[in-house]
Short mmCIF file of C-alpha atoms and ligand atoms in Angstrom, two decimals:
data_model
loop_
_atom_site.label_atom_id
_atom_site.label_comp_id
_atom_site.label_asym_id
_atom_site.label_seq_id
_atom_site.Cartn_x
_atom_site.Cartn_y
_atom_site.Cartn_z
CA UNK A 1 0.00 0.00 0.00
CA UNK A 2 1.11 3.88 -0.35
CA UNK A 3 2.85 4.95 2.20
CA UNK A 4 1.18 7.18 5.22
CA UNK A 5 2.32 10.28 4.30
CA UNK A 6 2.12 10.10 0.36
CA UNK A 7 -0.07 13.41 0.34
CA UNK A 8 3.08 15.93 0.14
CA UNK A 9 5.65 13.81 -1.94
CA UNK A 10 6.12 13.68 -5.75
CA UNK A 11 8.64 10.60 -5.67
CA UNK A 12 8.65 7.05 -3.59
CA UNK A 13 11.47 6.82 -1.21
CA UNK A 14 14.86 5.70 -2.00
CA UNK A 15 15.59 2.30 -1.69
CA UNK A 16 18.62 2.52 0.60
CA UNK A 17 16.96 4.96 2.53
CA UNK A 18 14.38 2.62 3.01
CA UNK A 19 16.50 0.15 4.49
CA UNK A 20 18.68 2.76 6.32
CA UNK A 21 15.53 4.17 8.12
CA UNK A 22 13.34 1.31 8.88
CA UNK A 23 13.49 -0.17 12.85
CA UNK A 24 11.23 -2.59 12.00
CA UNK A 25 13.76 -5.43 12.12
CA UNK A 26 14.47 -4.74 15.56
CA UNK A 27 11.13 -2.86 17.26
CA UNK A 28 8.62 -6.04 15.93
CA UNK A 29 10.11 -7.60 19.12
CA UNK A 30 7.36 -4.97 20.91
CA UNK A 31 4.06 -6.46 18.61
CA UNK A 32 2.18 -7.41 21.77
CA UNK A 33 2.31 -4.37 23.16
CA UNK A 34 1.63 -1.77 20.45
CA UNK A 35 -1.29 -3.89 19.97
CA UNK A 36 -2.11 -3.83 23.79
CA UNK A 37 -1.40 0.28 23.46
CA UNK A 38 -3.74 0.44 20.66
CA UNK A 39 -7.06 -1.15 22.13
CA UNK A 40 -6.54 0.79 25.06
CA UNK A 41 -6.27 3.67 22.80
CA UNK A 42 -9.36 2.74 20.60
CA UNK A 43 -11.04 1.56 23.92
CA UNK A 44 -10.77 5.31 24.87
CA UNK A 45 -11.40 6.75 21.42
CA UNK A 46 -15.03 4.83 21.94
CA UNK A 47 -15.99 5.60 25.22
CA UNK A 48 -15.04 9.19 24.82
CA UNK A 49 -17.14 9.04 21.23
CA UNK A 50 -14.42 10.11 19.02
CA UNK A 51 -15.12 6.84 17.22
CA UNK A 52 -18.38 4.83 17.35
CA UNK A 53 -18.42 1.99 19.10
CA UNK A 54 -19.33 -0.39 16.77
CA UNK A 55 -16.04 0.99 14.95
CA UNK A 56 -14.27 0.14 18.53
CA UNK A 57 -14.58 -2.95 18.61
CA UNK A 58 -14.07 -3.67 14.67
CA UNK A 59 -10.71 -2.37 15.19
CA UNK A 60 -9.91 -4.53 18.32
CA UNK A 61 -11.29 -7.84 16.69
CA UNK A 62 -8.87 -7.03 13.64
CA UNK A 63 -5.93 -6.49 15.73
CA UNK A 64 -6.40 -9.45 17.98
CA UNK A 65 -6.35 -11.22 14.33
CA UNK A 66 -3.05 -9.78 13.35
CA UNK A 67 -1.51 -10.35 16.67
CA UNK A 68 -2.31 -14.00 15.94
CA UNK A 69 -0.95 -13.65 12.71
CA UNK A 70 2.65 -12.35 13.62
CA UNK A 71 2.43 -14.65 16.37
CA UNK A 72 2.03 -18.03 14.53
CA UNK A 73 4.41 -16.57 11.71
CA UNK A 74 2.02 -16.00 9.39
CA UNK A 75 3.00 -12.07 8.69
CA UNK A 76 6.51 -11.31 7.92
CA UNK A 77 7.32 -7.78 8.48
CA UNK A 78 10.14 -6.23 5.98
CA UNK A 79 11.46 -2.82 5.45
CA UNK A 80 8.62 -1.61 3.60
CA UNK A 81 6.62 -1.88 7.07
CA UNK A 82 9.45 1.16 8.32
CA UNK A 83 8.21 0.01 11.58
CA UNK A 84 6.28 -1.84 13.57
CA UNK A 85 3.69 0.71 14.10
CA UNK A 86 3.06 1.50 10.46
CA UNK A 87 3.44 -2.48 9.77
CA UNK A 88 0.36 -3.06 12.14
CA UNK A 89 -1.49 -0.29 11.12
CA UNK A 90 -1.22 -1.04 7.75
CA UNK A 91 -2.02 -4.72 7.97
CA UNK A 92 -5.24 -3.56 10.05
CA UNK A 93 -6.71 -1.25 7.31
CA UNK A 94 -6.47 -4.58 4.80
CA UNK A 95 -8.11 -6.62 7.13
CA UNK A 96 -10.65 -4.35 8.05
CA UNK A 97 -10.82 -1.62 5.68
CA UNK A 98 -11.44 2.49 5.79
CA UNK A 99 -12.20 2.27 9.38
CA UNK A 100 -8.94 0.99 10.07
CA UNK A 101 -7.83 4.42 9.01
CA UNK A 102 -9.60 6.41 12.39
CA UNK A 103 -7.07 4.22 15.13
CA UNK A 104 -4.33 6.70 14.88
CA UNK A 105 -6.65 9.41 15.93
CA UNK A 106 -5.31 11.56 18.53
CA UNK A 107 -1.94 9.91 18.64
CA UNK A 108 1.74 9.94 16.97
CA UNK A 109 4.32 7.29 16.50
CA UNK A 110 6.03 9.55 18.66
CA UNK A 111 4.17 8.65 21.41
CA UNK A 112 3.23 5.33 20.35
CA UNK A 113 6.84 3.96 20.64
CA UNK A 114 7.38 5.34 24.06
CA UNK A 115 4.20 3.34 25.21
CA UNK A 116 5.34 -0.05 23.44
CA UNK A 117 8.90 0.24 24.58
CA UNK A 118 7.81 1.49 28.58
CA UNK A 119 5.24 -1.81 28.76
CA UNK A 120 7.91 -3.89 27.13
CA UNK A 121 10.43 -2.87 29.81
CA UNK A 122 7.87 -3.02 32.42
CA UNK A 123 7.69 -6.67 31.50
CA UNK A 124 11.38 -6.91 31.14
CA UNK A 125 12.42 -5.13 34.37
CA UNK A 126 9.66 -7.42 36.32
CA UNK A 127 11.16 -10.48 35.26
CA UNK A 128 14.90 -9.57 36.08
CA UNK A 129 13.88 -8.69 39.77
CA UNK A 130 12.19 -12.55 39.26
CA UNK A 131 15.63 -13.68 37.92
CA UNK A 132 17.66 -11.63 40.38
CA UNK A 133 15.59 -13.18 43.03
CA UNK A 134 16.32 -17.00 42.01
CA UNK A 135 19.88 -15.62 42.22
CA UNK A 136 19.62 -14.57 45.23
CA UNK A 137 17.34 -17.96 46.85
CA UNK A 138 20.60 -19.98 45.38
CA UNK A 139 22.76 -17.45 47.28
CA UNK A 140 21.27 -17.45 50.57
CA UNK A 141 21.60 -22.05 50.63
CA UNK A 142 24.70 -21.70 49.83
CA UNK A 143 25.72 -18.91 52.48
CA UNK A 144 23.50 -21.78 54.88
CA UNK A 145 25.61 -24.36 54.00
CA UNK A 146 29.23 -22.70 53.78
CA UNK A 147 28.39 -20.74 57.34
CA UNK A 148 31.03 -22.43 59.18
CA UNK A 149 33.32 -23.09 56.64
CA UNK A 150 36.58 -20.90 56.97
CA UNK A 151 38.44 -19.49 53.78
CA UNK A 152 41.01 -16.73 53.33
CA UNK A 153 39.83 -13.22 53.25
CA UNK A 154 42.09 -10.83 50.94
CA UNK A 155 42.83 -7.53 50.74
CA UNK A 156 44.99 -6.69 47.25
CA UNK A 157 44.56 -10.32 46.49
CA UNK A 158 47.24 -10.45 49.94
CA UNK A 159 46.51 -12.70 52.56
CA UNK A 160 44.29 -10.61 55.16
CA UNK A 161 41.90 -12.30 57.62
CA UNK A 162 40.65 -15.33 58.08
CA UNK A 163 36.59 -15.21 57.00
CA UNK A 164 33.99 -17.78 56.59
CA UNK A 165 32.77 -18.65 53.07
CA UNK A 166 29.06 -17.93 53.92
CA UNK A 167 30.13 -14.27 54.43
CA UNK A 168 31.39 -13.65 51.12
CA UNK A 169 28.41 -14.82 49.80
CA UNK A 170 26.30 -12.60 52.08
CA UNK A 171 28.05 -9.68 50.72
CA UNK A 172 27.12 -10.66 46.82
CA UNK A 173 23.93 -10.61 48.49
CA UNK A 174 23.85 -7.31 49.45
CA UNK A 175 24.92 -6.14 45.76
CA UNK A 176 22.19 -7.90 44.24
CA UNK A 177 19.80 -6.70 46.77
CA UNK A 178 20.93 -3.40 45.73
CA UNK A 179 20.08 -3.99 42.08
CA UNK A 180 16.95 -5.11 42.53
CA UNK A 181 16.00 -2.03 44.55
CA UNK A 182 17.27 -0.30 41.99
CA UNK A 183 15.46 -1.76 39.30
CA UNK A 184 11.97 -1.21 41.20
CA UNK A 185 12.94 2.08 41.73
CA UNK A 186 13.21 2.35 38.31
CA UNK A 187 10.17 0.74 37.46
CA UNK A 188 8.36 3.23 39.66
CA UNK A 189 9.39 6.63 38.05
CA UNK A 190 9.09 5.04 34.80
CA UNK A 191 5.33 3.67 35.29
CA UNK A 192 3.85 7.17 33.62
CA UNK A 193 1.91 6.71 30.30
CA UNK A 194 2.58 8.37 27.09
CA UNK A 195 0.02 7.58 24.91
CA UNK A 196 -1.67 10.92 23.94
CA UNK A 197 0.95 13.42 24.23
CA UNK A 198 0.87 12.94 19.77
CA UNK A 199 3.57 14.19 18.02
CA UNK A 200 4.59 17.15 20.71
CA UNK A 201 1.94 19.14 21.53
CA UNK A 202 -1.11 16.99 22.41
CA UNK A 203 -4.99 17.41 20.71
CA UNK A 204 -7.48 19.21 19.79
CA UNK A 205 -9.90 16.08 20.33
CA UNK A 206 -11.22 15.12 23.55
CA UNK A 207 -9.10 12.35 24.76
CA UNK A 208 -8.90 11.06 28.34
CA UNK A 209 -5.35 10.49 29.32
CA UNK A 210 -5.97 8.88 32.63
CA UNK A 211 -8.04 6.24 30.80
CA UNK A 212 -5.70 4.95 28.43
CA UNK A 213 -2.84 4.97 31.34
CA UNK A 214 -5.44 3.33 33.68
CA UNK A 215 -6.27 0.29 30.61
CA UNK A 216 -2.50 0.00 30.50
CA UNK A 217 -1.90 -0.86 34.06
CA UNK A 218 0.04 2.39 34.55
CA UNK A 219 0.01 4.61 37.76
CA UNK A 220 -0.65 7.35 35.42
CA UNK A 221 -0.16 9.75 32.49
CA UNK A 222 2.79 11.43 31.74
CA UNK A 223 2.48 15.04 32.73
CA UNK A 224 3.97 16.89 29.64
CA UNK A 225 3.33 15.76 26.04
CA UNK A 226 6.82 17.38 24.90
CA UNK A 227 8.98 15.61 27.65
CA UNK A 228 6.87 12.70 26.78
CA UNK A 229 7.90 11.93 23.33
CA UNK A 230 11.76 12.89 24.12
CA UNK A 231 12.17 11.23 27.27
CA UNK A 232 14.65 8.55 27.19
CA UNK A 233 16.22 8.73 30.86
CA UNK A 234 13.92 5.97 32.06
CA UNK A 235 16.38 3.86 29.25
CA UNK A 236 19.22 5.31 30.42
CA UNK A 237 18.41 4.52 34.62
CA UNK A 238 17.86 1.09 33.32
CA UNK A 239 21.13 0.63 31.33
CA UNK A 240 22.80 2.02 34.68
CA UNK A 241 20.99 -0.11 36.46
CA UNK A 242 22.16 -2.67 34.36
CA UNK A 243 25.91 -1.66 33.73
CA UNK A 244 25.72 -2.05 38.02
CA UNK A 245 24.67 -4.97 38.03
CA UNK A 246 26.49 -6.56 35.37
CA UNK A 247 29.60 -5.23 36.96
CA UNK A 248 28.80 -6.75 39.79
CA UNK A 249 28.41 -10.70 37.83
CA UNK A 250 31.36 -9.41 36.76
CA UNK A 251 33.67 -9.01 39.63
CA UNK A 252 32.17 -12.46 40.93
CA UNK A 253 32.93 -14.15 37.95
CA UNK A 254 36.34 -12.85 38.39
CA UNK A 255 36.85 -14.77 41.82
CA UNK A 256 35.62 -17.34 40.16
CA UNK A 257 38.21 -17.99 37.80
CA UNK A 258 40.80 -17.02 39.93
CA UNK A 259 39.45 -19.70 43.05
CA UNK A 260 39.21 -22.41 40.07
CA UNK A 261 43.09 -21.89 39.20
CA UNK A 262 45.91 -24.46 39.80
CA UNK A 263 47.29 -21.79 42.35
CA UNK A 264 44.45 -21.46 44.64
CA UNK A 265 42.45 -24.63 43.71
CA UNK A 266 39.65 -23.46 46.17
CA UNK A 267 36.54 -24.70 44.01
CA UNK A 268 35.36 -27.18 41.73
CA UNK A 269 33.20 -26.12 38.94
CA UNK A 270 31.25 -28.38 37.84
CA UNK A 271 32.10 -29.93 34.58
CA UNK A 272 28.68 -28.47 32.44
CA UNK A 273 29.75 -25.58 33.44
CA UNK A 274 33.48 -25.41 32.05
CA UNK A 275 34.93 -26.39 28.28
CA UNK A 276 37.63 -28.26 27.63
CA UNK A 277 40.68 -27.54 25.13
CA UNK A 278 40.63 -28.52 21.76
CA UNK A 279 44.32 -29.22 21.93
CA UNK A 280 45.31 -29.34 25.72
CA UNK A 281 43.87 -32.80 26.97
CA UNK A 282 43.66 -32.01 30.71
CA UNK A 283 41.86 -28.54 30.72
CA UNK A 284 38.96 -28.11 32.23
CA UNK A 285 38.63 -23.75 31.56
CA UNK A 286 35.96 -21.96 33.55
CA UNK A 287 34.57 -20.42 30.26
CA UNK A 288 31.26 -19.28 31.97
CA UNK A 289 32.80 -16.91 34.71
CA UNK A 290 34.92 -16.09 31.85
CA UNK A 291 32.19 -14.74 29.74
CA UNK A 292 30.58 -13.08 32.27
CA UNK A 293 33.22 -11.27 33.03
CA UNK A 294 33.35 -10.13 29.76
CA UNK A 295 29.98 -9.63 28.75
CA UNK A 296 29.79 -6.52 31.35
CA UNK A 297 31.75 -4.73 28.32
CA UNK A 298 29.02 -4.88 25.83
CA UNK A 299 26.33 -3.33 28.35
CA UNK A 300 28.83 -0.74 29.41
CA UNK A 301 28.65 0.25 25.81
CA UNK A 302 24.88 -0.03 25.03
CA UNK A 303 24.75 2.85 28.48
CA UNK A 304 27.48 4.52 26.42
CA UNK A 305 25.80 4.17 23.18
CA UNK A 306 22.66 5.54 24.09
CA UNK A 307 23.71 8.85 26.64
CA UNK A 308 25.71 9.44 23.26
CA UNK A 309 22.73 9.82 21.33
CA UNK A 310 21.10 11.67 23.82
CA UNK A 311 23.71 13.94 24.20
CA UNK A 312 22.75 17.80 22.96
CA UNK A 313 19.66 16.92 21.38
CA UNK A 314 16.74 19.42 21.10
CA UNK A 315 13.13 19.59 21.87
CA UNK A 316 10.90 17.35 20.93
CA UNK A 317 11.22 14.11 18.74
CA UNK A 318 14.57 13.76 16.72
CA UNK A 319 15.10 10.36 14.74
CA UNK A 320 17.92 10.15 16.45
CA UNK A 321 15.82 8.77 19.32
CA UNK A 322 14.96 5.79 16.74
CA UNK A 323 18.31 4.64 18.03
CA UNK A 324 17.17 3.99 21.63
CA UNK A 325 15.91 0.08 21.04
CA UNK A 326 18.59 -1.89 19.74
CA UNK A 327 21.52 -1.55 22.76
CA UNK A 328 18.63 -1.76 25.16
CA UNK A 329 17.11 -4.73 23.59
CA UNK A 330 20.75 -6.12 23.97
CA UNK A 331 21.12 -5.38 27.56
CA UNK A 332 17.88 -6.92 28.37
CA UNK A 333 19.36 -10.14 26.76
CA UNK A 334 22.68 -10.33 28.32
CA UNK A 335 21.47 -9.31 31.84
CA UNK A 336 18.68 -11.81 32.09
CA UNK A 337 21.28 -14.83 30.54
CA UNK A 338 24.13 -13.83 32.40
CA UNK A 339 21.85 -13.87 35.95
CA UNK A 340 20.51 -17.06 35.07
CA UNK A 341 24.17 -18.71 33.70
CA UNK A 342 25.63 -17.46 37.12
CA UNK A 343 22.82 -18.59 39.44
CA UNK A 344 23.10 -22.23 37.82
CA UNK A 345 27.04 -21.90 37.43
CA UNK A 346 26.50 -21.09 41.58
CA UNK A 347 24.61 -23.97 42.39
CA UNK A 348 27.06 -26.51 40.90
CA UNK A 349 30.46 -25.23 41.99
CA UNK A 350 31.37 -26.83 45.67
CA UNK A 351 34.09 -25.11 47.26
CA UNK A 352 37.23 -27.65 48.09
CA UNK A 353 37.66 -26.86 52.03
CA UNK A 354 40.53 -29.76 52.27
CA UNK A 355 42.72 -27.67 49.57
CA UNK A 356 41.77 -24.23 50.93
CA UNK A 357 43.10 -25.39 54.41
CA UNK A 358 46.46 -25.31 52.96
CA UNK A 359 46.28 -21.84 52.35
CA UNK A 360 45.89 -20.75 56.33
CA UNK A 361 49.71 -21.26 56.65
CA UNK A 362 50.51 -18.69 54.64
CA UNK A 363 50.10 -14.93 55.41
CA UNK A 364 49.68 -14.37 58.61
CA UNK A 365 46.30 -14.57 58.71
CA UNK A 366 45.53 -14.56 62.77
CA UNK A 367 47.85 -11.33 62.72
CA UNK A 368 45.46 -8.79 63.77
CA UNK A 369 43.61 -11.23 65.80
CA UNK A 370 46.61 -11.04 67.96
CA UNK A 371 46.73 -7.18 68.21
CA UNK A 372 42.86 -7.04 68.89
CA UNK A 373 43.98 -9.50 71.93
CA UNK A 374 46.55 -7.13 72.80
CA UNK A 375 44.30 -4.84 72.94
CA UNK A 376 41.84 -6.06 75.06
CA UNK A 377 44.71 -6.19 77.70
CA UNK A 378 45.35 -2.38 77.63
CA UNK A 379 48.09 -2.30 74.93
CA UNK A 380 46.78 0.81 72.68
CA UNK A 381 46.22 -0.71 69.22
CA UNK A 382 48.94 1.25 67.85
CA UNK A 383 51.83 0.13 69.67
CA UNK A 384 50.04 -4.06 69.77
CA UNK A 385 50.33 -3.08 66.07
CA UNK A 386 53.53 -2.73 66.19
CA UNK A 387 54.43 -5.47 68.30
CA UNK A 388 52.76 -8.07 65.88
CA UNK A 389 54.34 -6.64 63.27
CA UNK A 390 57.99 -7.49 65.14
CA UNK A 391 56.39 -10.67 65.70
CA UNK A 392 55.90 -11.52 61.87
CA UNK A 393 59.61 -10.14 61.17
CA UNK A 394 61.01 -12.51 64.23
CA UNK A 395 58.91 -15.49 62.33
CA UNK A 396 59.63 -14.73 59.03
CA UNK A 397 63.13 -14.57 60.19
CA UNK A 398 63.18 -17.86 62.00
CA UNK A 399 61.26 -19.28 59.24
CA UNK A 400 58.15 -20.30 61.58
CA UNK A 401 54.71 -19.58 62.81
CA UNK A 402 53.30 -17.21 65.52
CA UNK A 403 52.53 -20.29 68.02
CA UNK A 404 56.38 -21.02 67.30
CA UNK A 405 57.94 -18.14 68.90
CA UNK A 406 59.20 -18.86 72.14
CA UNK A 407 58.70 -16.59 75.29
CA UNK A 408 61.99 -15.54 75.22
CA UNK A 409 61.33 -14.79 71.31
CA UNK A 410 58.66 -13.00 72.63
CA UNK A 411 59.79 -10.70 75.60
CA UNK A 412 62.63 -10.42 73.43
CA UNK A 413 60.07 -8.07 71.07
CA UNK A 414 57.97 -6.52 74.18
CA UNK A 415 58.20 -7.04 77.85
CA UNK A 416 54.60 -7.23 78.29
CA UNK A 417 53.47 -10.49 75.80
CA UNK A 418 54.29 -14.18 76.33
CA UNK A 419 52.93 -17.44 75.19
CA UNK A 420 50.13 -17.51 77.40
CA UNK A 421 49.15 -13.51 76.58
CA UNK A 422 49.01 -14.61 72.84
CA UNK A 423 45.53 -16.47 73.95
CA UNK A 424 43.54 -18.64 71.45
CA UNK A 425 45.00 -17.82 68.15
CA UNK A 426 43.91 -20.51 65.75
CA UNK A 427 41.67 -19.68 62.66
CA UNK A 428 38.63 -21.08 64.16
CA UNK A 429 38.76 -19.07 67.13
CA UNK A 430 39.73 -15.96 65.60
CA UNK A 431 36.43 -16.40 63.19
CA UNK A 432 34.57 -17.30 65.85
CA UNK A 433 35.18 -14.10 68.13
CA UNK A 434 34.04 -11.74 64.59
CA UNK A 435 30.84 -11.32 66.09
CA UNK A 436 30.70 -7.39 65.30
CA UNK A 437 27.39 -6.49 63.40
CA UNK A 438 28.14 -7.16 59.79
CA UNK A 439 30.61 -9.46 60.75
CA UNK A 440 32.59 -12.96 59.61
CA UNK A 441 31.63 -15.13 62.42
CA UNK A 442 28.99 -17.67 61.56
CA UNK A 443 26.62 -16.79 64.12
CA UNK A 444 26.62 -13.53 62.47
CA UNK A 445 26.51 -14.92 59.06
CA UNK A 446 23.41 -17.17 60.09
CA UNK A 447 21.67 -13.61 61.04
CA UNK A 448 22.99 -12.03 58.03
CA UNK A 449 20.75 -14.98 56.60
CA UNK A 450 17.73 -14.42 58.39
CA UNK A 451 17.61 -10.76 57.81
CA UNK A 452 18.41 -12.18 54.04
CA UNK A 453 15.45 -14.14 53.74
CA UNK A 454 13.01 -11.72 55.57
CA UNK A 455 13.93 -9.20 52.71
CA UNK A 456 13.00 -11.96 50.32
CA UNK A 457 9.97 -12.98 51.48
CA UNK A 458 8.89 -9.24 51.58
CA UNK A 459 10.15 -9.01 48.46
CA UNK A 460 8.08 -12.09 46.85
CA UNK A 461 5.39 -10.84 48.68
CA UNK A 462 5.30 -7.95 45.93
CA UNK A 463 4.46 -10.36 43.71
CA UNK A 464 6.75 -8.78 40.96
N1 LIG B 501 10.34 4.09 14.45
C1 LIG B 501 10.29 5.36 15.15
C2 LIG B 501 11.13 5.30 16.45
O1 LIG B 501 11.32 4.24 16.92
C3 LIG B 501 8.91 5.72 15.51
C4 LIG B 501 8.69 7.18 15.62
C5 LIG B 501 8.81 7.83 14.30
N2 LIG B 501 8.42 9.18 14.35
C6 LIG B 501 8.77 10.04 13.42
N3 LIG B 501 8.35 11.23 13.55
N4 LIG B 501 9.53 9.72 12.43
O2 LIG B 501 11.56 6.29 16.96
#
């Protein structure tokens, strides 16, 4: 058919420009909901008698029709749809003819868009919080199960303090509680409706705004028809939101590959989850953290890509803003897989306690257990600082451990400490006595865990 705005132009459009300016290849992913965003607008067009009814529901019937055409395959959209609004519209005035014609009464594509792609990320944002929260359900029984188990704690991947294995995963926890506050957060100042604001200026005809936001299952309608249609931050708090969390996958994924290594050999991963070399017989590679890892780079740069086109652009619609799907679309995808990969990659790996074990030799781990112990018996925790630190020297001198120094050793380095002043310095004990709030020891951790699970349950609660 002839295009929608034949009435001013003497020639057809170029061919390449055709291609160059269509979006349907990548917006037909949002069918459902421009045809959910058009009955509610025809819905509203009848009741407020801008169209008759009868002419209401002739439009709906046709596009429930053509939704079940794209849907089983039948209709394949190409470039001469431009998009997916025109491509529906048009298929809806050959199925039902002139009357067809009256749906885009009182609206634009301008504001059409903004309604598909805010109910598609709606969807979208609803179901990562779902995914984020399986995540987080596969965190919280494995924080259960590693509560008591002890592992190193670093600082500049240096030997640092002893801490149990159930804490670091309570602290993931925390990030990805973050993000999903973040993402409803998100969802809440984004839950305004556009449809109606037209091209810019909104219309002449007497619409009903709150209707068509109400029909939509929005809080309500946007408040300005020009910010409306040139709005795009609600993308841009997402991609954030999703750089964050990414980042965060990210820097888990990177302990992953590192605890998996020959040198530290603290986990086992299970095999589905690693590939194998194609000319090394014995490797077993942790290719999933590895991925993860570096799939935060392409959502970095679909947040990049899109502030860029944002950047310096002018009141109201520019086609520039055409350009908002496609790195979006793409961070939905990788976010959602790469939650899903790490909360199954999480599940399978078992951390290797016997080999870890080996590692509490090194480092000086108890170290400022010691001084904290010092401290307690009126040393200032400057000067017990000190003292330990003489300590280390005097071991790393005599080529032993703190629990080999001899009084002598010891007196020798302060008058005040000997054997017995040292106290209970093993690894268990000083994990134990973390009991601070937020702490490592695994009574703490098993709170950390209830409070973990309370949020949860609030959180599922919400029904999201
Ligand atoms: N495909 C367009 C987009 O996604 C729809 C809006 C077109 N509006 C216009 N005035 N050209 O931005």
């Amino acid at each position: 058919m002839a295009s929608f705005w034949g009435g001013r132009f003497e020639k057809e459009m170029d061919e390449l420009v055709k291609q160059f300016n269509a979006s349907i290849g990548f917006d037909q992913r949002m069918y459902n909901e421009d045809i959910d965003g058009s009955i509610a607008h025809v819905t509203m067009l009848g009741e407020q008698g801008i169209v008759s009814m009868e002419e209401k529901d002739q439009i709906i019937a046709g596009l429930e029709k053509i939704r079940q055409r794209i849907t089983s395959g039948e209709i394949v959209f190409s470039v001469n749809d431009e998009d997916i609004h025109m491509g529906i519209e048009s298929r809806l005035i050959q199925e039902i003819g002139d009357v067809g014609k009256k749906l885009h009464t009182a609206r634009s594509r301008n504001d059409q868009c903004q309604v598909d792609l805010r109910l598609y990320l709606k969807k979208e944002i609803r179901e990562i919080i779902r995914r984020l929260m399986e995540l987080e359900t596969v965190i919280l029984a494995k924080a259960e199960k590693y509560a008591d188990s002890i592992t190193v704690g670093f600082t500049h991947i240096q030997h640092a303090q002893p801490i149990t294995i159930g804490f670091i995963f309570m602290a993931y926890f925390q990030m990805f509680r973050r993000d999903i506050d973040r993402l409803m957060d998100t969802y809440e100042r984004m839950d305004l409706c556009p449809l109606g604001a037209c091209a810019l200026a909104g219309t002449t005809l007497p619409t009903n705004r709150a209707r068509t936001a109400e029909l939509l299952g929005f809080a309500a309608p946007t408040e300005n028809a020009m910010d409306s249609v040139s709005d795009r931050d609600y993308s841009l708090e997402f991609l954030s939101d999703a750089s964050i969390s990414m980042m965060h996958l990210s820097r888990w994924a990177e302990e992953f590959v590192w605890w998996n290594s020959q040198e530290f050999g603290f986990i086992d991963i299970d095999d589905s989850y690693c590939t194998g070399s194609s000319i090394m017989p014995q490797k077993k590679n942790p290719d999933m953290a590895e991925l993860l890892r570096g799939k935060v780079g392409r959502v970095y740069g679909d947040l990049m890509q899109l502030l860029t086109v944002m950047k310096g652009t002018p009141l109201a619609y520019n086609k520039d803003f055409q350009e908002d799907k496609e790195s979006l679309f793409d961070a939905v995808d990788t976010w959602k897989a790469s939650i899903r990969i790490f909360a199954n990659m999480l599940e399978k790996t078992e951390f290797r306690l016997d080999r870890i074990q080996r590692h509490f030799q090194q480092g000086f781990l108890n170290a400022t257990d010691i001084a904290e112990h010092f401290a307690k018996q009126g040393i200032p925790f400057r000067e017990a600082h000190s003292i330990v630190g003489r300590m280390v020297k005097a071991c790393e001198h005599k080529g032993c451990d703190f629990g080999d120094l001899t009084d002598e050793d010891l007196q020798a380095i302060d008058s005040r400490i000997t054997r017995e002043t040292l106290g209970d310095i093993s690894i268990k004990a000083c994990v134990d006595a973390r009991m601070s709030y937020g702490g490592t020891a695994p009574s703490e951790v098993r709170r950390q865990i209830q409070a973990g699970r309370d949020w949860l349950t609030g959180v599922e609660a919400m029904k999201w």
